[in-house]
């Protein structure tokens, strides 16, 4: 279970979210939604301890999450970044000049520099879905699944099996928390939090 209490989140001195409280229980899908720039990714970074709250707190199963304690908690989290292309090495480990981004880059959705990244064509929607499925499967023992816009690079047809995959994870008792504007995912979440309600 993830709990956020009276949280204020700011980036570079700009307050994105104010006085947000929620409980994301095990066995359910909690969806964070809102327009582009509303703070969805910043909120997910906060849940993983890469950003600290300016006010309030975040806890995991009742234990306070801080920037210092976060590395231990992240061992129990499976994360699907919005820029999932950077994890293509998990599909194609034998590609020449492969670059495996470190945890900080992945969880902050920052791409390595142009010098580090080989030129590759973007993954197809089928490849994106296969990669997301593979990451989730390999993290079967992790009780928390966090996904940033998991349907962004999928076709509408593939959004349905993705939703089913997320529902299966929740049915296994996992805490599933996603940031998404996809209507199908939003409509089928057990709980929807609209970040527009937590603005100044």
Coordinates of N, CA, C and O in Angstrom, one line a residue:
X1 N 0.8 -1.2 0.0 CA 0.0 0.0 0.0 C 0.9 1.2 0.0 O 1.9 1.3 0.7
X2 N 0.5 2.2 -0.9 CA 1.2 3.5 -0.9 C 0.2 4.5 -0.3 O -0.9 4.6 -0.7
X3 N 0.8 5.4 0.6 CA -0.1 6.4 1.1 C 0.6 7.8 1.0 O 1.8 7.9 1.2
X4 N -0.1 8.8 0.5 CA 0.4 10.1 0.4 C -0.5 11.0 1.3 O -1.8 10.9 1.2
X5 N 0.1 11.8 2.1 CA -0.7 12.6 3.1 C -0.3 14.1 2.9 O 0.9 14.4 3.2
X6 N -1.3 14.9 2.6 CA -1.1 16.4 2.5 C 0.2 16.8 1.8 O 0.9 17.7 2.3
X7 N 0.5 16.1 0.7 CA 1.8 16.3 0.0 C 1.7 17.6 -0.9 O 0.8 17.8 -1.7
X8 N 2.8 18.3 -0.8 CA 3.0 19.4 -1.8 C 4.3 19.1 -2.5 O 5.3 18.8 -1.9
X9 N 4.2 19.1 -3.9 CA 5.4 18.7 -4.7 C 5.8 19.8 -5.6 O 4.9 20.4 -6.3
X10 N 7.0 20.2 -5.6 CA 7.5 21.3 -6.4 C 8.8 20.8 -7.2 O 9.5 20.0 -6.7
X11 N 9.0 21.4 -8.3 CA 10.1 21.2 -9.1 C 10.8 22.5 -9.5 O 10.1 23.4 -10.1
X12 N 12.0 22.7 -9.2 CA 12.7 23.9 -9.5 C 12.0 25.1 -9.0 O 11.9 26.2 -9.6
X13 N 11.5 25.0 -7.8 CA 10.8 26.1 -7.1 C 9.4 26.3 -7.5 O 8.7 27.1 -6.9
X14 N 8.9 25.6 -8.5 CA 7.5 25.7 -9.0 C 6.6 24.6 -8.4 O 6.9 23.5 -8.5
X15 N 5.6 25.0 -7.7 CA 4.7 24.1 -7.0 C 3.8 23.5 -8.1 O 3.1 24.2 -8.8
X16 N 3.8 22.2 -8.3 CA 3.0 21.5 -9.2 C 1.7 20.9 -8.6 O 0.7 20.8 -9.2
X17 N 1.9 20.4 -7.4 CA 0.8 19.7 -6.7 C 0.8 20.2 -5.3 O 1.8 20.3 -4.6
X18 N -0.4 20.4 -4.7 CA -0.5 20.9 -3.4 C -1.6 20.2 -2.6 O -2.7 20.0 -3.1
X19 N -1.3 19.8 -1.4 CA -2.2 19.2 -0.4 C -2.9 17.9 -1.0 O -4.1 17.8 -0.9
X20 N -2.1 17.1 -1.6 CA -2.6 15.8 -2.2 C -2.6 14.7 -1.1 O -1.5 14.5 -0.5
X21 N -3.7 14.1 -0.9 CA -3.7 12.9 0.0 C -4.4 11.8 -0.8 O -5.4 12.0 -1.4
X22 N -3.8 10.6 -0.7 CA -4.5 9.4 -1.3 C -3.9 8.2 -0.7 O -2.8 8.2 -0.1
X23 N -4.7 7.1 -0.8 CA -4.2 5.8 -0.4 C -4.4 4.9 -1.6 O -5.5 4.8 -2.2
X24 N -3.3 4.3 -2.1 CA -3.3 3.3 -3.2 C -3.2 1.9 -2.6 O -2.1 1.5 -2.3
X25 N -4.4 1.3 -2.4 CA -4.3 0.0 -1.7 C -3.8 -1.2 -2.6 O -3.8 -1.1 -3.8
X26 N -3.4 -2.2 -1.9 CA -3.1 -3.4 -2.6 C -4.3 -4.0 -3.3 O -5.4 -3.9 -2.7
X27 N -4.1 -4.7 -4.4 CA -5.3 -5.3 -5.1 C -6.1 -4.4 -5.9 O -7.2 -4.9 -6.4
X28 N -5.7 -3.2 -6.1 CA -6.5 -2.3 -6.9 C -5.6 -1.5 -7.9 O -4.4 -1.4 -7.7
X29 N -6.2 -0.9 -8.9 CA -5.5 0.0 -9.8 C -5.9 1.4 -9.4 O -7.1 1.8 -9.5
X30 N -4.9 2.2 -9.1 CA -5.1 3.7 -8.8 C -4.5 4.4 -10.0 O -3.4 4.2 -10.4
X31 N -5.3 5.3 -10.6 CA -4.9 6.0 -11.8 C -4.7 7.5 -11.4 O -5.7 8.1 -11.0
X32 N -3.6 8.1 -11.7 CA -3.3 9.5 -11.6 C -3.5 10.1 -13.0 O -2.9 9.7 -13.9
X33 N -4.4 11.1 -13.1 CA -4.6 11.6 -14.4 C -4.6 13.2 -14.4 O -4.4 13.8 -13.3
X34 N -4.6 13.8 -15.5 CA -4.5 15.2 -15.7 C -3.8 15.6 -17.0 O -3.2 14.7 -17.6
X35 N -3.9 16.8 -17.4 CA -3.4 17.2 -18.7 C -1.8 17.2 -18.7 O -1.2 17.1 -17.6
X36 N -1.2 17.3 -19.8 CA 0.2 17.3 -19.9 C 0.8 18.5 -19.1 O 0.2 19.6 -19.2
X37 N 1.8 18.2 -18.3 CA 2.4 19.3 -17.5 C 1.7 19.4 -16.1 O 2.1 20.4 -15.4
X38 N 0.8 18.6 -15.8 CA 0.0 18.7 -14.5 C 0.8 18.1 -13.4 O 0.4 18.3 -12.2
X39 N 1.9 17.4 -13.6 CA 2.7 16.9 -12.5 C 2.6 15.4 -12.3 O 3.1 14.9 -11.3
X40 N 2.1 14.7 -13.3 CA 1.9 13.2 -13.2 C 3.3 12.5 -13.0 O 3.5 11.7 -12.1
X41 N 4.2 12.8 -13.9 CA 5.5 12.2 -13.8 C 6.3 12.6 -12.5 O 6.9 11.8 -11.9
X42 N 6.2 13.9 -12.2 CA 6.8 14.3 -10.9 C 6.2 13.6 -9.7 O 7.0 13.3 -8.8
X43 N 4.9 13.3 -9.8 CA 4.3 12.6 -8.7 C 4.9 11.2 -8.6 O 5.2 10.7 -7.5
X44 N 5.0 10.5 -9.7 CA 5.5 9.2 -9.7 C 7.0 9.2 -9.2 O 7.4 8.3 -8.5
X45 N 7.8 10.2 -9.6 CA 9.1 10.3 -9.1 C 9.2 10.4 -7.6 O 10.1 9.9 -6.9
X46 N 8.2 11.2 -7.1 CA 8.1 11.3 -5.6 C 7.8 10.0 -4.9 O 8.3 9.7 -3.9
X47 N 6.9 9.2 -5.5 CA 6.5 7.9 -5.0 C 7.7 7.0 -4.9 O 7.8 6.1 -4.1
X48 N 8.7 7.2 -5.8 CA 9.9 6.3 -5.9 C 11.1 7.0 -5.1 O 12.1 6.4 -5.1
X49 N 10.8 8.1 -4.6 CA 11.8 8.7 -3.7 C 12.9 9.5 -4.4 O 13.9 9.9 -3.8
X50 N 12.7 9.8 -5.7 CA 13.7 10.7 -6.4 C 13.4 12.1 -6.2 O 14.3 13.0 -6.4
X51 N 12.2 12.5 -5.8 CA 11.9 13.8 -5.4 C 11.3 13.8 -4.0 O 10.6 12.8 -3.7
X52 N 11.6 14.7 -3.2 CA 11.1 14.8 -1.8 C 9.9 15.7 -1.8 O 9.8 16.6 -2.7
X53 N 9.0 15.5 -0.9 CA 7.8 16.3 -0.8 C 8.2 17.6 0.0 O 9.0 17.5 0.9
X54 N 7.7 18.7 -0.5 CA 8.0 20.0 0.2 C 7.2 20.0 1.5 O 7.7 20.6 2.5
X55 N 6.0 19.4 1.5 CA 5.2 19.3 2.7 C 4.5 17.9 2.7 O 4.4 17.4 1.6
X56 N 4.1 17.4 3.9 CA 3.4 16.2 3.9 C 4.4 15.0 3.9 O 5.6 15.2 4.2
X57 N 3.9 13.8 3.6 CA 4.7 12.6 3.6 C 4.2 11.6 2.6 O 3.1 11.6 2.2
X58 N 5.1 10.6 2.3 CA 4.8 9.4 1.5 C 5.2 8.2 2.3 O 6.3 8.2 2.9
X59 N 4.4 7.2 2.4 CA 4.7 6.0 3.1 C 4.4 4.8 2.3 O 3.5 4.8 1.4
X60 N 5.2 3.7 2.5 CA 5.0 2.4 1.9 C 4.7 1.4 3.0 O 5.6 1.2 3.8
X61 N 3.5 0.9 3.0 CA 3.1 -0.1 4.0 C 3.4 0.5 5.4 O 3.8 -0.2 6.3
X62 N 3.1 1.8 5.6 CA 3.2 2.4 6.9 C 4.6 2.9 7.2 O 4.8 3.5 8.3
X63 N 5.6 2.6 6.4 CA 7.0 3.0 6.6 C 7.2 4.3 5.8 O 7.0 4.3 4.6
X64 N 7.8 5.3 6.5 CA 8.0 6.6 5.8 C 9.1 6.5 4.7 O 10.1 5.9 4.8
X65 N 8.7 7.0 3.5 CA 9.6 7.0 2.4 C 10.3 8.4 2.3 O 9.6 9.4 2.2
X66 N 11.6 8.4 2.3 CA 12.4 9.6 2.1 C 13.4 9.3 1.0 O 13.6 8.2 0.5
X67 N 14.1 10.4 0.6 CA 15.1 10.2 -0.4 C 16.2 9.2 0.0 O 16.7 8.4 -0.8
X68 N 16.5 9.2 1.3 CA 17.5 8.3 1.9 C 17.0 6.9 2.0 O 17.8 5.9 1.7
X69 N 15.7 6.7 2.3 CA 15.2 5.3 2.5 C 14.7 4.7 1.2 O 14.5 3.5 1.1
X70 N 14.5 5.6 0.1 CA 13.9 5.2 -1.1 C 14.6 4.0 -1.8 O 14.0 3.1 -2.4
X71 N 16.0 4.0 -1.9 CA 16.6 2.9 -2.6 C 16.2 1.5 -2.1 O 16.0 0.6 -2.9
X72 N 16.0 1.4 -0.8 CA 15.5 0.1 -0.2 C 14.1 -0.2 -0.7 O 13.8 -1.4 -1.0
X73 N 13.3 0.8 -0.7 CA 11.9 0.6 -1.1 C 11.8 0.3 -2.6 O 10.9 -0.5 -3.0
X74 N 12.6 0.9 -3.4 CA 12.5 0.7 -4.8 C 12.8 -0.8 -5.2 O 12.4 -1.2 -6.3
X75 N 13.4 -1.5 -4.4 CA 13.7 -3.0 -4.7 C 12.3 -3.7 -4.7 O 12.3 -4.8 -5.3
X76 N 11.3 -3.2 -4.2 CA 10.0 -3.8 -4.2 C 9.1 -3.2 -5.2 O 7.9 -3.5 -5.2
X77 N 9.6 -2.4 -6.1 CA 8.8 -1.7 -7.1 C 9.2 -2.1 -8.5 O 10.4 -2.2 -8.8
X78 N 8.2 -2.4 -9.3 CA 8.4 -2.6 -10.8 C 8.0 -1.3 -11.4 O 6.9 -0.7 -11.2
X79 N 8.9 -0.7 -12.3 CA 8.6 0.6 -12.9 C 8.6 0.5 -14.4 O 9.6 0.0 -15.0
X80 N 7.5 1.0 -15.0 CA 7.5 1.2 -16.5 C 7.6 2.6 -16.8 O 6.6 3.4 -16.6
X81 N 8.7 3.1 -17.4 CA 8.9 4.5 -17.7 C 8.1 4.9 -18.9 O 7.8 4.1 -19.8
X82 N 7.8 6.2 -19.0 CA 7.1 6.7 -20.2 C 7.9 6.5 -21.4 O 7.4 6.1 -22.5
X83 N 9.2 6.8 -21.3 CA 10.1 6.6 -22.4 C 10.7 5.1 -22.4 O 11.9 4.9 -22.2
X84 N 9.8 4.2 -22.6 CA 10.2 2.8 -22.4 C 11.2 2.3 -23.5 O 11.8 1.3 -23.3
X85 N 11.3 3.1 -24.6 CA 12.3 2.8 -25.6 C 13.7 2.6 -25.0 O 14.5 1.8 -25.6
X86 N 14.0 3.3 -24.0 CA 15.4 3.3 -23.4 C 15.6 1.9 -22.8 O 16.8 1.6 -22.5
X87 N 14.6 1.1 -22.6 CA 14.8 -0.3 -22.1 C 14.8 -1.3 -23.2 O 14.7 -2.5 -22.9
X88 N 15.0 -0.9 -24.4 CA 14.9 -1.8 -25.5 C 16.0 -2.9 -25.4 O 15.8 -4.0 -26.0
X89 N 17.0 -2.7 -24.7 CA 18.1 -3.7 -24.5 C 17.6 -4.9 -23.9 O 18.2 -6.0 -24.0
X90 N 16.4 -4.8 -23.1 CA 15.8 -6.0 -22.5 C 15.2 -6.9 -23.6 O 15.0 -8.1 -23.4
X91 N 14.8 -6.3 -24.7 CA 14.3 -7.1 -25.8 C 15.4 -7.6 -26.7 O 15.3 -8.7 -27.2
X92 N 16.4 -6.7 -26.9 CA 17.4 -7.0 -27.9 C 18.8 -6.9 -27.2 O 19.5 -5.9 -27.5
X93 N 19.1 -7.8 -26.3 CA 20.4 -7.6 -25.6 C 21.7 -7.8 -26.4 O 22.7 -7.4 -25.9
X94 N 21.6 -8.3 -27.6 CA 22.8 -8.5 -28.4 C 23.0 -7.3 -29.4 O 23.9 -7.4 -30.2
X95 N 22.2 -6.3 -29.3 CA 22.4 -5.2 -30.2 C 23.8 -4.5 -30.0 O 24.2 -4.4 -28.8
X96 N 24.4 -4.2 -31.0 CA 25.7 -3.5 -30.9 C 25.6 -2.2 -30.2 O 24.6 -1.5 -30.4
X97 N 26.6 -1.8 -29.4 CA 26.6 -0.5 -28.8 C 25.5 -0.3 -27.8 O 25.0 0.8 -27.6
X98 N 25.0 -1.4 -27.3 CA 23.8 -1.3 -26.4 C 24.2 -0.4 -25.2 O 25.3 -0.5 -24.7
X99 N 23.2 0.3 -24.7 CA 23.5 1.2 -23.5 C 22.4 0.8 -22.5 O 21.2 0.9 -22.8
X100 N 22.8 0.4 -21.4 CA 21.9 0.0 -20.3 C 21.8 1.2 -19.4 O 22.7 1.5 -18.7
X101 N 20.7 2.0 -19.4 CA 20.6 3.2 -18.6 C 20.6 2.8 -17.1 O 20.1 1.8 -16.7
X102 N 21.2 3.7 -16.3 CA 21.2 3.4 -14.9 C 19.9 3.7 -14.3 O 19.0 4.3 -14.9
X103 N 19.7 3.3 -13.0 CA 18.4 3.4 -12.4 C 17.9 4.9 -12.3 O 16.7 5.2 -12.5
X104 N 18.8 5.8 -12.0 CA 18.4 7.2 -11.9 C 17.9 7.7 -13.3 O 16.8 8.3 -13.3
X105 N 18.5 7.4 -14.4 CA 18.1 7.8 -15.7 C 16.7 7.2 -16.0 O 15.8 7.9 -16.4
X106 N 16.5 5.9 -15.7 CA 15.3 5.3 -16.1 C 14.1 5.8 -15.3 O 13.1 6.2 -15.8
X107 N 14.3 6.0 -14.0 CA 13.2 6.4 -13.1 C 12.9 7.9 -13.2 O 11.9 8.3 -12.8
X108 N 13.8 8.6 -13.8 CA 13.5 10.0 -14.1 C 13.2 10.3 -15.5 O 13.1 11.4 -16.0
X109 N 13.1 9.2 -16.3 CA 12.7 9.3 -17.7 C 13.7 10.3 -18.5 O 13.3 11.0 -19.3
X110 N 15.0 10.2 -18.1 CA 16.0 11.0 -18.8 C 16.7 10.1 -19.8 O 17.2 9.0 -19.4
X111 N 16.8 10.5 -21.0 CA 17.6 9.7 -22.0 C 19.1 10.0 -21.8 O 19.5 11.1 -21.5
X112 N 19.9 9.0 -22.0 CA 21.4 9.2 -22.1 C 21.7 10.2 -23.2 O 20.8 10.5 -24.1
X113 N 22.9 10.8 -23.2 CA 23.2 11.8 -24.2 C 23.2 11.1 -25.6 O 23.3 9.9 -25.8
X114 N 23.2 12.0 -26.6 CA 23.2 11.5 -28.0 C 24.5 10.7 -28.3 O 24.4 9.8 -29.1
X115 N 25.6 11.0 -27.6 CA 26.8 10.3 -27.9 C 26.7 8.9 -27.3 O 27.4 8.0 -27.9
X116 N 25.9 8.7 -26.3 CA 25.9 7.4 -25.6 C 24.9 6.4 -26.3 O 25.0 5.2 -26.3
X117 N 23.8 7.0 -26.9 CA 22.7 6.2 -27.5 C 23.0 5.9 -28.9 O 23.2 6.8 -29.7
X118 N 23.0 4.6 -29.3 CA 23.1 4.3 -30.7 C 21.8 4.7 -31.4 O 20.7 4.8 -30.8
X119 N 21.9 5.0 -32.7 CA 20.7 5.3 -33.5 C 19.9 4.1 -33.7 O 20.4 3.1 -34.3
X120 N 18.6 4.1 -33.3 CA 17.8 2.9 -33.6 C 16.4 3.5 -33.9 O 16.0 4.5 -33.5
X121 N 15.7 2.7 -34.7 CA 14.3 3.1 -35.0 C 13.4 2.8 -33.8 O 13.7 1.9 -33.0
X122 N 12.4 3.7 -33.6 CA 11.5 3.5 -32.4 C 10.9 2.1 -32.4 O 10.7 1.5 -33.4
X123 N 10.6 1.6 -31.2 CA 9.9 0.4 -31.1 C 8.5 0.5 -31.6 O 7.9 1.5 -31.5
X124 N 8.0 -0.6 -32.2 CA 6.7 -0.6 -32.7 C 5.7 -0.8 -31.5 O 6.1 -1.2 -30.5
X125 N 4.4 -0.5 -31.7 CA 3.5 -0.8 -30.6 C 3.5 -2.2 -30.1 O 3.4 -2.5 -28.9
X126 N 3.7 -3.2 -31.0 CA 3.8 -4.6 -30.6 C 5.0 -4.8 -29.7 O 4.9 -5.5 -28.7
X127 N 6.1 -4.2 -30.1 CA 7.3 -4.3 -29.3 C 7.2 -3.7 -28.0 O 7.7 -4.2 -27.0
X128 N 6.6 -2.5 -28.0 CA 6.4 -1.8 -26.7 C 5.6 -2.7 -25.7 O 5.9 -2.8 -24.5
X129 N 4.5 -3.3 -26.3 CA 3.6 -4.1 -25.4 C 4.4 -5.4 -24.9 O 4.3 -5.7 -23.8
X130 N 5.2 -6.0 -25.8 CA 6.0 -7.1 -25.5 C 7.0 -6.8 -24.4 O 7.2 -7.5 -23.4
X131 N 7.6 -5.6 -24.5 CA 8.6 -5.2 -23.6 C 8.0 -4.9 -22.2 O 8.5 -5.3 -21.2
X132 N 6.8 -4.2 -22.2 CA 6.1 -4.0 -20.9 C 5.8 -5.3 -20.3 O 5.9 -5.5 -19.0
X133 N 5.3 -6.2 -21.0 CA 4.9 -7.5 -20.5 C 6.1 -8.3 -19.9 O 6.0 -8.9 -18.8
X134 N 7.2 -8.2 -20.6 CA 8.4 -8.8 -20.1 C 8.9 -8.2 -18.8 O 9.3 -9.0 -17.9
X135 N 8.9 -6.9 -18.7 CA 9.4 -6.2 -17.5 C 8.5 -6.6 -16.3 O 9.0 -6.9 -15.2
X136 N 7.2 -6.7 -16.5 CA 6.3 -7.0 -15.5 C 6.4 -8.5 -15.1 O 6.5 -8.8 -13.9
X137 N 6.6 -9.3 -16.1 CA 6.8 -10.8 -15.8 C 8.0 -11.0 -15.0 O 8.0 -11.8 -14.0
X138 N 9.1 -10.3 -15.3 CA 10.4 -10.5 -14.6 C 10.4 -9.9 -13.2 O 11.3 -10.2 -12.4
X139 N 9.4 -9.1 -12.9 CA 9.2 -8.5 -11.6 C 8.1 -9.1 -10.8 O 7.4 -8.4 -10.0
X140 N 7.8 -10.4 -11.1 CA 6.6 -11.0 -10.5 C 6.6 -11.0 -9.0 O 5.6 -11.0 -8.3
X141 N 7.8 -10.9 -8.4 CA 7.9 -10.9 -6.9 C 7.8 -9.6 -6.3 O 7.9 -9.4 -5.0
X142 N 7.7 -8.5 -7.1 CA 7.6 -7.2 -6.6 C 6.2 -6.7 -6.3 O 5.4 -6.8 -7.3
X143 N 5.8 -6.3 -5.1 CA 4.4 -6.1 -4.8 C 3.9 -4.7 -5.3 O 2.7 -4.5 -5.1
X144 N 4.7 -3.9 -5.8 CA 4.2 -2.5 -6.3 C 4.6 -2.4 -7.7 O 5.7 -2.6 -8.1
X145 N 3.6 -2.0 -8.5 CA 3.8 -1.7 -10.0 C 3.5 -0.3 -10.2 O 2.3 0.2 -9.9
X146 N 4.4 0.5 -10.7 CA 4.2 1.9 -11.1 C 4.5 2.1 -12.6 O 5.5 1.7 -13.1
X147 N 3.5 2.7 -13.3 CA 3.7 2.8 -14.7 C 3.3 4.2 -15.1 O 2.3 4.8 -14.8
X148 N 4.2 4.8 -15.9 CA 4.0 6.2 -16.4 C 3.5 6.2 -17.8 O 4.3 5.8 -18.8
X149 N 2.2 6.6 -18.1 CA 1.6 6.6 -19.4 C 1.9 5.3 -20.1 O 2.4 5.3 -21.2
X150 N 1.5 4.1 -19.6 CA 1.9 2.8 -20.2 C 1.2 2.6 -21.5 O 1.7 1.7 -22.3
X151 N 0.2 3.3 -21.9 CA -0.5 3.0 -23.1 C -0.1 4.1 -24.2 O -0.6 4.1 -25.3
X152 N 0.8 5.0 -23.8 CA 1.1 6.1 -24.7 C 1.6 5.7 -26.1 O 1.2 6.3 -27.1
X153 N 2.4 4.7 -26.2 CA 3.0 4.2 -27.4 C 2.3 3.0 -28.0 O 2.9 2.3 -28.9
X154 N 1.1 2.7 -27.5 CA 0.4 1.5 -28.0 C -0.7 1.9 -28.9 O -1.3 3.0 -28.8
X155 N -1.1 1.0 -29.7 CA -2.3 1.2 -30.5 C -3.6 1.0 -29.7 O -3.5 0.4 -28.6
X156 N -4.7 1.6 -30.0 CA -5.9 1.3 -29.2 C -6.2 -0.1 -29.0 O -6.7 -0.5 -27.9
X157 N -5.9 -1.0 -30.0 CA -6.2 -2.4 -29.8 C -5.3 -3.0 -28.8 O -5.7 -3.9 -28.0
X158 N -4.1 -2.5 -28.6 CA -3.2 -3.1 -27.6 C -3.4 -2.5 -26.2 O -2.9 -3.1 -25.2
X159 N -4.1 -1.4 -26.1 CA -4.5 -0.9 -24.8 C -5.3 -1.8 -24.0 O -5.3 -1.8 -22.8
X160 N -6.1 -2.6 -24.7 CA -7.0 -3.6 -24.0 C -6.2 -4.7 -23.3 O -6.4 -4.9 -22.1
X161 N -5.3 -5.4 -24.0 CA -4.5 -6.4 -23.3 C -3.6 -5.8 -22.3 O -3.3 -6.4 -21.2
X162 N -3.2 -4.5 -22.4 CA -2.4 -3.9 -21.4 C -3.2 -3.7 -20.1 O -2.8 -4.0 -19.0
X163 N -4.5 -3.2 -20.3 CA -5.4 -3.1 -19.2 C -5.6 -4.4 -18.5 O -5.6 -4.5 -17.3
X164 N -5.8 -5.5 -19.3 CA -6.0 -6.8 -18.7 C -4.8 -7.2 -17.9 O -4.9 -7.8 -16.8
X165 N -3.6 -6.9 -18.4 CA -2.3 -7.2 -17.7 C -2.3 -6.5 -16.4 O -1.9 -7.1 -15.3
X166 N -2.6 -5.2 -16.4 CA -2.6 -4.5 -15.1 C -3.6 -5.0 -14.2 O -3.4 -5.1 -12.9
X167 N -4.8 -5.4 -14.7 CA -5.8 -5.9 -13.8 C -5.4 -7.3 -13.2 O -5.7 -7.6 -12.0
X168 N -4.7 -8.1 -14.0 CA -4.2 -9.3 -13.4 C -3.2 -9.1 -12.3 O -3.2 -9.8 -11.3
X169 N -2.3 -8.1 -12.5 CA -1.4 -7.7 -11.4 C -2.1 -7.3 -10.1 O -1.8 -7.7 -9.0
X170 N -3.2 -6.5 -10.3 CA -3.9 -6.1 -9.1 C -4.6 -7.3 -8.5 O -4.7 -7.4 -7.3
X171 N -5.2 -8.2 -9.3 CA -5.9 -9.4 -8.8 C -4.9 -10.3 -8.0 O -5.4 -11.0 -7.2
X172 N -3.6 -10.2 -8.3 CA -2.6 -11.0 -7.5 C -2.3 -10.3 -6.2 O -1.5 -10.8 -5.4
X173 N -2.9 -9.2 -5.9 CA -2.7 -8.5 -4.6 C -1.7 -7.4 -4.7 O -1.3 -6.8 -3.6
X174 N -1.3 -7.0 -5.9 CA -0.3 -6.0 -6.0 C -0.9 -4.6 -5.9 O -2.1 -4.4 -6.3
X175 N -0.1 -3.6 -5.5 CA -0.5 -2.2 -5.5 C -0.1 -1.7 -6.9 O 1.1 -1.7 -7.3
X176 N -1.1 -1.4 -7.7 CA -0.8 -0.9 -9.1 C -1.2 0.6 -9.2 O -2.4 0.9 -9.0
X177 N -0.2 1.4 -9.5 CA -0.5 2.8 -9.6 C 0.1 3.3 -11.0 O 1.2 3.1 -11.3
X178 N -0.8 3.9 -11.7 CA -0.4 4.4 -13.1 C -0.7 5.8 -13.2 O -1.6 6.4 -12.6
X179 N 0.0 6.5 -14.1 CA -0.3 7.8 -14.5 C -0.7 7.7 -16.0 O 0.0 7.2 -16.8
X180 N -1.9 8.2 -16.3 CA -2.4 8.0 -17.6 C -3.5 8.9 -18.0 O -4.3 9.3 -17.1
X181 N -3.6 9.3 -19.3 CA -4.7 10.0 -19.8 C -5.5 9.2 -20.8 O -6.5 9.6 -21.4
X182 N -5.1 7.9 -20.9 CA -5.8 7.0 -21.8 C -7.2 6.7 -21.3 O -7.4 6.2 -20.1
X183 N -8.3 7.0 -22.1 CA -9.7 6.8 -21.6 C -10.0 5.4 -21.1 O -10.7 5.3 -20.1
X184 N -9.4 4.4 -21.8 CA -9.7 3.0 -21.4 C -9.1 2.7 -20.0 O -9.8 2.1 -19.1
X185 N -7.9 3.2 -19.8 CA -7.3 2.9 -18.5 C -7.9 3.7 -17.4 O -8.2 3.2 -16.3
X186 N -8.3 5.0 -17.6 CA -8.9 5.8 -16.6 C -10.3 5.2 -16.2 O -10.6 5.1 -15.1
X187 N -11.0 4.8 -17.3 CA -12.4 4.3 -17.0 C -12.4 3.0 -16.2 O -13.4 2.7 -15.5
X188 N -11.4 2.2 -16.3 CA -11.4 0.9 -15.6 C -10.5 0.9 -14.3 O -10.4 -0.2 -13.7
X189 N -10.0 2.0 -13.9 CA -9.2 2.0 -12.7 C -10.2 2.0 -11.5 O -11.4 2.4 -11.6
X190 N -9.8 1.4 -10.4 CA -10.6 1.4 -9.2 C -10.7 2.7 -8.5 O -11.7 3.0 -7.9
X191 N -9.7 3.5 -8.7 CA -9.6 4.9 -8.1 C -8.9 5.8 -9.1 O -7.9 5.5 -9.7
X192 N -9.5 7.0 -9.3 CA -8.9 8.0 -10.2 C -8.7 9.3 -9.4 O -9.6 9.8 -8.8
X193 N -7.5 9.8 -9.5 CA -7.1 11.0 -8.9 C -6.7 12.0 -10.0 O -5.8 11.8 -10.8
X194 N -7.5 13.1 -10.1 CA -7.3 14.1 -11.1 C -6.4 15.2 -10.4 O -6.9 15.9 -9.5
X195 N -5.2 15.4 -11.0 CA -4.3 16.4 -10.4 C -4.7 17.8 -10.5 O -4.2 18.7 -9.9
X196 N -5.7 18.1 -11.4 CA -6.2 19.4 -11.6 C -6.8 19.9 -10.3 O -7.0 21.1 -10.1
X197 N -7.2 19.0 -9.5 CA -7.9 19.4 -8.2 C -6.9 19.8 -7.1 O -7.3 20.2 -6.0
X198 N -5.6 19.6 -7.4 CA -4.6 19.9 -6.4 C -3.6 20.9 -6.8 O -2.4 20.9 -6.6
X199 N -4.2 21.9 -7.5 CA -3.4 23.1 -8.0 C -3.6 24.3 -7.1 O -4.6 24.4 -6.4
X200 N -2.7 25.2 -7.2 CA -2.9 26.5 -6.4 C -4.1 27.2 -6.9 O -4.4 27.2 -8.1

